Short mmCIF file of C-alpha atoms in Angstrom, two decimals:
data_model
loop_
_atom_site.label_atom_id
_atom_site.label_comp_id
_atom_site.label_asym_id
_atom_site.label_seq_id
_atom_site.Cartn_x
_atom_site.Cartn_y
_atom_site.Cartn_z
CA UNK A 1 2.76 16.22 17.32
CA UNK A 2 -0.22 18.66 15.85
CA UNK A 3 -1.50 16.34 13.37
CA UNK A 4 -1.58 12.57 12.32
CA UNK A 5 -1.90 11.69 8.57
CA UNK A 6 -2.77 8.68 7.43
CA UNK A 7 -2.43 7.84 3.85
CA UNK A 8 -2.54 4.54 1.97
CA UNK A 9 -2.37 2.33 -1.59
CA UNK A 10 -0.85 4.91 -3.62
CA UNK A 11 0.36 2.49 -6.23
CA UNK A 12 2.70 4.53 -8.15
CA UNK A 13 0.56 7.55 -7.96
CA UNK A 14 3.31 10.02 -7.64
CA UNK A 15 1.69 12.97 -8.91
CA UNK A 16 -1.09 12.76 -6.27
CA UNK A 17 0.68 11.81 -3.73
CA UNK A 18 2.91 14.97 -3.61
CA UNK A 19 -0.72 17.14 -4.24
CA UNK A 20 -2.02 15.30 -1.29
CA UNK A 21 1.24 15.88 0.77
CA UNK A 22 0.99 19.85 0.05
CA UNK A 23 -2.99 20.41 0.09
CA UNK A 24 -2.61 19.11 3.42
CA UNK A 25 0.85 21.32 4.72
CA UNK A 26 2.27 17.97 6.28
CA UNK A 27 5.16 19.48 8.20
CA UNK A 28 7.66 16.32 9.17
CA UNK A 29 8.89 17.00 12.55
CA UNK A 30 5.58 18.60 13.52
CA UNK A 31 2.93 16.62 12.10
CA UNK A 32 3.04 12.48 12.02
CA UNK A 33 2.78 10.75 9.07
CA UNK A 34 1.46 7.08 8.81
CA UNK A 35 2.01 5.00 5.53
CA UNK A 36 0.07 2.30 5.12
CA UNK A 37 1.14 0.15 2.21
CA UNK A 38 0.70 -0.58 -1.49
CA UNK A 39 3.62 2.56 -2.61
CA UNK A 40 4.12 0.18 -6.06
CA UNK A 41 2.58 -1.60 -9.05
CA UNK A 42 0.34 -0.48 -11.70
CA UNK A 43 0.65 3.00 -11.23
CA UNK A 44 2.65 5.44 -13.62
CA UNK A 45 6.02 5.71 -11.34
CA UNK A 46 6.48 3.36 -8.49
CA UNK A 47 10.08 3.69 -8.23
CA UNK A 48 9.59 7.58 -7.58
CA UNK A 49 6.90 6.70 -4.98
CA UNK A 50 9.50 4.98 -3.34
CA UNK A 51 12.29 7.24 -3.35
CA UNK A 52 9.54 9.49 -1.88
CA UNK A 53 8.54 7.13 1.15
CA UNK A 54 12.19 6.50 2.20
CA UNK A 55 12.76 10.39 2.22
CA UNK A 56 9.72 10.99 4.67
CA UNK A 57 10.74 7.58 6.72
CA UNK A 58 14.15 9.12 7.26
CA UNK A 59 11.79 12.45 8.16
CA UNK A 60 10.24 10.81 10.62
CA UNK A 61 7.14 8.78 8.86
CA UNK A 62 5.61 5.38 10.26
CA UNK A 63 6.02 3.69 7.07
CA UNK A 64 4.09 0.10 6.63
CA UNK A 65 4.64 -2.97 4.39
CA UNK A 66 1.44 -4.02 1.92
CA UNK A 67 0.93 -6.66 -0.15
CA UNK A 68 1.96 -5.72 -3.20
CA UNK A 69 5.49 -4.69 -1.51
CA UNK A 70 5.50 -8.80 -0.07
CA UNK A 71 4.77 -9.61 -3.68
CA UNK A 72 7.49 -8.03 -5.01
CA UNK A 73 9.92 -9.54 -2.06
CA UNK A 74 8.87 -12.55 -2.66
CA UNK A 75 9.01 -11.79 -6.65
CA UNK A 76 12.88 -11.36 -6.27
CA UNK A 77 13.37 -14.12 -3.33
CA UNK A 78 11.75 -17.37 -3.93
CA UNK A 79 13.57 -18.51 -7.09
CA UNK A 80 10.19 -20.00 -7.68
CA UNK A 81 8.44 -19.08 -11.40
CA UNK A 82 5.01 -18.59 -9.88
CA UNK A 83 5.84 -15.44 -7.54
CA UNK A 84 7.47 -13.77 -10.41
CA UNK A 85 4.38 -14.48 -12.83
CA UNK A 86 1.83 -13.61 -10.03
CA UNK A 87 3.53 -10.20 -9.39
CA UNK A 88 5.09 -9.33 -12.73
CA UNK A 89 1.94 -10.65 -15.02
CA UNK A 90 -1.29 -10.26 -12.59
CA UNK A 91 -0.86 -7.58 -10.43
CA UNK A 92 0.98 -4.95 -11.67
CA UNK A 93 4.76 -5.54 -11.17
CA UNK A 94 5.51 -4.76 -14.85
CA UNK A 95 4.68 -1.35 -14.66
CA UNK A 96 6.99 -1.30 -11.49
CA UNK A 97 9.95 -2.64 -13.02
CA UNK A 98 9.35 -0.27 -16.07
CA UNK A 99 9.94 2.63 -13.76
CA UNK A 100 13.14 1.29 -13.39
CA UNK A 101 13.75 2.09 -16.73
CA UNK A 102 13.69 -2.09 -17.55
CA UNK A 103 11.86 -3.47 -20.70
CA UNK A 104 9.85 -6.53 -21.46
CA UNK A 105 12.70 -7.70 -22.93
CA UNK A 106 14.29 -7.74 -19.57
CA UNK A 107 11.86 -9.03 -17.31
CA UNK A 108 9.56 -10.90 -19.00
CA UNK A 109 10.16 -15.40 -18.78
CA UNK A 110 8.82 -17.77 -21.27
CA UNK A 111 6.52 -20.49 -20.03
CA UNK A 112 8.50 -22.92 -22.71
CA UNK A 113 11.59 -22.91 -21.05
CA UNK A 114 13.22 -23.97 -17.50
CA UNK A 115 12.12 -20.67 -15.55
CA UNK A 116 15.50 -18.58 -14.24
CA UNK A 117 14.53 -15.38 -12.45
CA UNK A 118 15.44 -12.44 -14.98
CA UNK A 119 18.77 -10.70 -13.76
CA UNK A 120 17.82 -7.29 -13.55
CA UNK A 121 20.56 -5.08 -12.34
CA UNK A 122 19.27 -1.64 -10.35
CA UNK A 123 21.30 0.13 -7.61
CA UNK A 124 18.08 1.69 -6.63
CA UNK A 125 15.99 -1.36 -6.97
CA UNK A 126 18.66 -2.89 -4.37
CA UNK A 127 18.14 -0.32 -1.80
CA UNK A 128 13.90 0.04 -2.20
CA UNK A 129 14.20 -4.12 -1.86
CA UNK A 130 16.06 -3.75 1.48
CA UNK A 131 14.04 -0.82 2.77
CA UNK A 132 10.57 -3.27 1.66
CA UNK A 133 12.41 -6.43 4.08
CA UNK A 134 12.48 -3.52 6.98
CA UNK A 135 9.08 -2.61 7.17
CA UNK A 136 7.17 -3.30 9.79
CA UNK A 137 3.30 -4.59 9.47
CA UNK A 138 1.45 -2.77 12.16
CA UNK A 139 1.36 -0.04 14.02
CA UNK A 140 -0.92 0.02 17.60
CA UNK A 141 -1.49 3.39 19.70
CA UNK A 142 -3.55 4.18 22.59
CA UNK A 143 -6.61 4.27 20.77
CA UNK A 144 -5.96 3.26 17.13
CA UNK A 145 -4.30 0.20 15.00
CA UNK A 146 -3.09 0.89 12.18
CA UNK A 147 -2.34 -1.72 8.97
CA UNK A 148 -2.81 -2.57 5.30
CA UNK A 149 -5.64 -4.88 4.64
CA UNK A 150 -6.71 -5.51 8.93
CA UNK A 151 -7.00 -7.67 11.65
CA UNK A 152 -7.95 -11.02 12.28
CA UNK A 153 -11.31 -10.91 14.82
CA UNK A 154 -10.08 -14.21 16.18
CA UNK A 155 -6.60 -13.85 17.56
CA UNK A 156 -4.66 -11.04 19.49
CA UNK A 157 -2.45 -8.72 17.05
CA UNK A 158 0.77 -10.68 18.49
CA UNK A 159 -0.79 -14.24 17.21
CA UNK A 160 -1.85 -12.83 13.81
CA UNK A 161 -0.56 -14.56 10.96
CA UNK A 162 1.60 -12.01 8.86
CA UNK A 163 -1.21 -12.44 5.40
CA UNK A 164 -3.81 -11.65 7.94
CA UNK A 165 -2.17 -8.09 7.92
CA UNK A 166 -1.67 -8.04 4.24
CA UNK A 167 -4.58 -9.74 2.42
CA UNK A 168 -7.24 -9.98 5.03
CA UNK A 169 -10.88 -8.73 4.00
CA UNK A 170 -14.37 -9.96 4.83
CA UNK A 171 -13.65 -11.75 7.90
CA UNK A 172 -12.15 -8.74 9.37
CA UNK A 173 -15.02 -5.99 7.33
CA UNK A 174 -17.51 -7.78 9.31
CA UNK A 175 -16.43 -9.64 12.24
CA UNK A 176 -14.08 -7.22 14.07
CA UNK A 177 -15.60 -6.10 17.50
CA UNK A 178 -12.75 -4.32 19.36
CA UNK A 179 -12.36 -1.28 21.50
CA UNK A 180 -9.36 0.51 19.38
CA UNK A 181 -10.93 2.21 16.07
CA UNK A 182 -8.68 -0.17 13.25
CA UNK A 183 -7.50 2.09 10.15
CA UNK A 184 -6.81 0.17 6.87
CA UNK A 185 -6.35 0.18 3.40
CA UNK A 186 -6.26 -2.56 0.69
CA UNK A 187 -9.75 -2.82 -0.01
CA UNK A 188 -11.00 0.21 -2.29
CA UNK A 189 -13.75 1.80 0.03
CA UNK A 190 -16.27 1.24 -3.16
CA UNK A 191 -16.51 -2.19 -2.35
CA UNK A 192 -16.97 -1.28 1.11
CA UNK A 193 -19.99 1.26 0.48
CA UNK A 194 -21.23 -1.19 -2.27
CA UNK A 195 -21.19 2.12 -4.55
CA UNK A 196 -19.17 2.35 -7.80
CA UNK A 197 -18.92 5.93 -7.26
CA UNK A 198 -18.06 6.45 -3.83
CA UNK A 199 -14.35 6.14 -3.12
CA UNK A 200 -14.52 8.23 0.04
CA UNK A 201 -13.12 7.15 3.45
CA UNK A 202 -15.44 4.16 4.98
CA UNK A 203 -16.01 5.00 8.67
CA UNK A 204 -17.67 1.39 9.71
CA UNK A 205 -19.67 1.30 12.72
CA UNK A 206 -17.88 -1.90 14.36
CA UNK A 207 -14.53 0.55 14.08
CA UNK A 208 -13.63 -0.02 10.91
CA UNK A 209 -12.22 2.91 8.95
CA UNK A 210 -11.28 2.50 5.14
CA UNK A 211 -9.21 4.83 3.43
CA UNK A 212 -8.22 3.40 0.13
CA UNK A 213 -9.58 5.88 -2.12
CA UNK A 214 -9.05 3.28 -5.48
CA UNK A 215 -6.83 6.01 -6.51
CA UNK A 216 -5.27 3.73 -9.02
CA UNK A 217 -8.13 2.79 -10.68
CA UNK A 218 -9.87 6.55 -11.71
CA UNK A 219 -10.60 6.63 -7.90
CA UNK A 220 -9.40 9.05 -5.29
CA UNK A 221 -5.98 9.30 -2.84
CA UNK A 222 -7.66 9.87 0.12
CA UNK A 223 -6.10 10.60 3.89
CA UNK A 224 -6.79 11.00 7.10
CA UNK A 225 -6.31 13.37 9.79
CA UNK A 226 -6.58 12.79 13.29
CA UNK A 227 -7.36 13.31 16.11
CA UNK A 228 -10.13 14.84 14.53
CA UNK A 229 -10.99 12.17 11.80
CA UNK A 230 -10.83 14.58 8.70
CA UNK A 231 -10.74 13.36 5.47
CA UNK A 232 -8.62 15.26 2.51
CA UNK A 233 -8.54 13.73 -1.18
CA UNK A 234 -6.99 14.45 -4.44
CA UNK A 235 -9.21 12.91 -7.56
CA UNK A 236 -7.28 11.26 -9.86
CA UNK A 237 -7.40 12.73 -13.47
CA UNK A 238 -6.12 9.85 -16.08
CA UNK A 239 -7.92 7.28 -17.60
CA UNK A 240 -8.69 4.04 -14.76
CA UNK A 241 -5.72 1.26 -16.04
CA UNK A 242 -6.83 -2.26 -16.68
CA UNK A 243 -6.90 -4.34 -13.59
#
């Protein structure tokens, strides 16, 4: 391989995730591409996103589960009201299942009545579900670890709990102390900087490296390039959604 991209949270950010994919010539085959999580939700067209990642696994891309993929798993598995409400109504999954070409109508449940998962019929919602229960949460190489949100500081990566991978934060910002350099997404790098303005990649000094650019939210798709540790970005041009 000449080149390893990694790229993560692009939330339905179609548009620049195909600019990011040609400003940086990612040639499958040639280059490696890592995927990091957080393809759907709130974004303008998460199936398309999607239909994009499956295309570059089949290429040959290290493709990732995040949260907000669990979410929706869980969203259409549980049978349970809260998973749906907590995905659908608080972090995005309407705008998901709207890219599916479903309406409010469709997907939304009333709090005054038994709750009954909405049937929502989607050949190509089937097949992005069971590419989502295939994904694997980690990825570790000789000198890196790649994942979503991180690691836990406490255990080994075979005793980490599968949220650790998905949801972790401050535990793992501050406390992580290993050798291998740990590349994440999840948390926008803002918060990381403690700068409203600065949504480039977070290189931590205790190995951290964050590259979620916020790209979502008026921020940045940001990705990195190894071995050299290059950062490319494409700033995002619409208005930031509400969170």
């Amino acid at each position: 391989m000449r080149r390893t991209f990694v790229i993560s949270d692009i939330h339905g950010e179609i548009t620049a995730f195909t600019q990011l994919l040609n400003q940086i010539d990612y040639q499958p085959g040639i280059d490696q591409l890592i995927l990091l999580g957080d393809y759907i939700d709130r974004g303008q067209d998460s199936k398309a996103v999607l239909d994009k990642v499956m295309l570059l696994h089949e290429e040959g891309a290290i493709v990732l589960k995040g949260n907000h993929e669990d979410m929706m798993i869980k969203a259409f598995t549980s049978g349970e009201e809260r998973p749906w409400r907590h995905w659908v109504d608080r972090n995005g999954g309407n705008e998901t299942l709207r890219s599916y070409g479903f309406t409010e109508e469709q997907y939304a449940v009333s709090p005054d009545i038994s709750f009954e998962r909405p049937q929502l019929a989607s050949d190509d919602l089937e097949k992005h579900l069971e590419f989502i229960l295939s994904l694997e949460l980690y990825k570790e190489q000789d000198d890196f670890i790649f994942v979503h949100a991180g690691v836990n500081p406490e255990t080994s990566l075979h005793e980490t709990e599968e949220r650790d991978f998905l949801w972790i934060r401050d535990p793992f910002h501050n406390g992580y102390t290993g050798e291998k350099k740990v590349v994440f997404g999840h948390t926008p790098t803002k918060y990381l900087y403690k700068d409203d303005t600065n949504h480039s990649i977070y290189f931590g000094s205790n190995n951290i490296i964050g590259i979620d650019g916020g790209a979502v939210y008026g921020g940045q798709l940001n990705c990195l390039e190894l071995p050299g540790l290059i950062p490319h970005t494409v700033k995002i041009k619409h208005d930031c959604p509400v969170q």
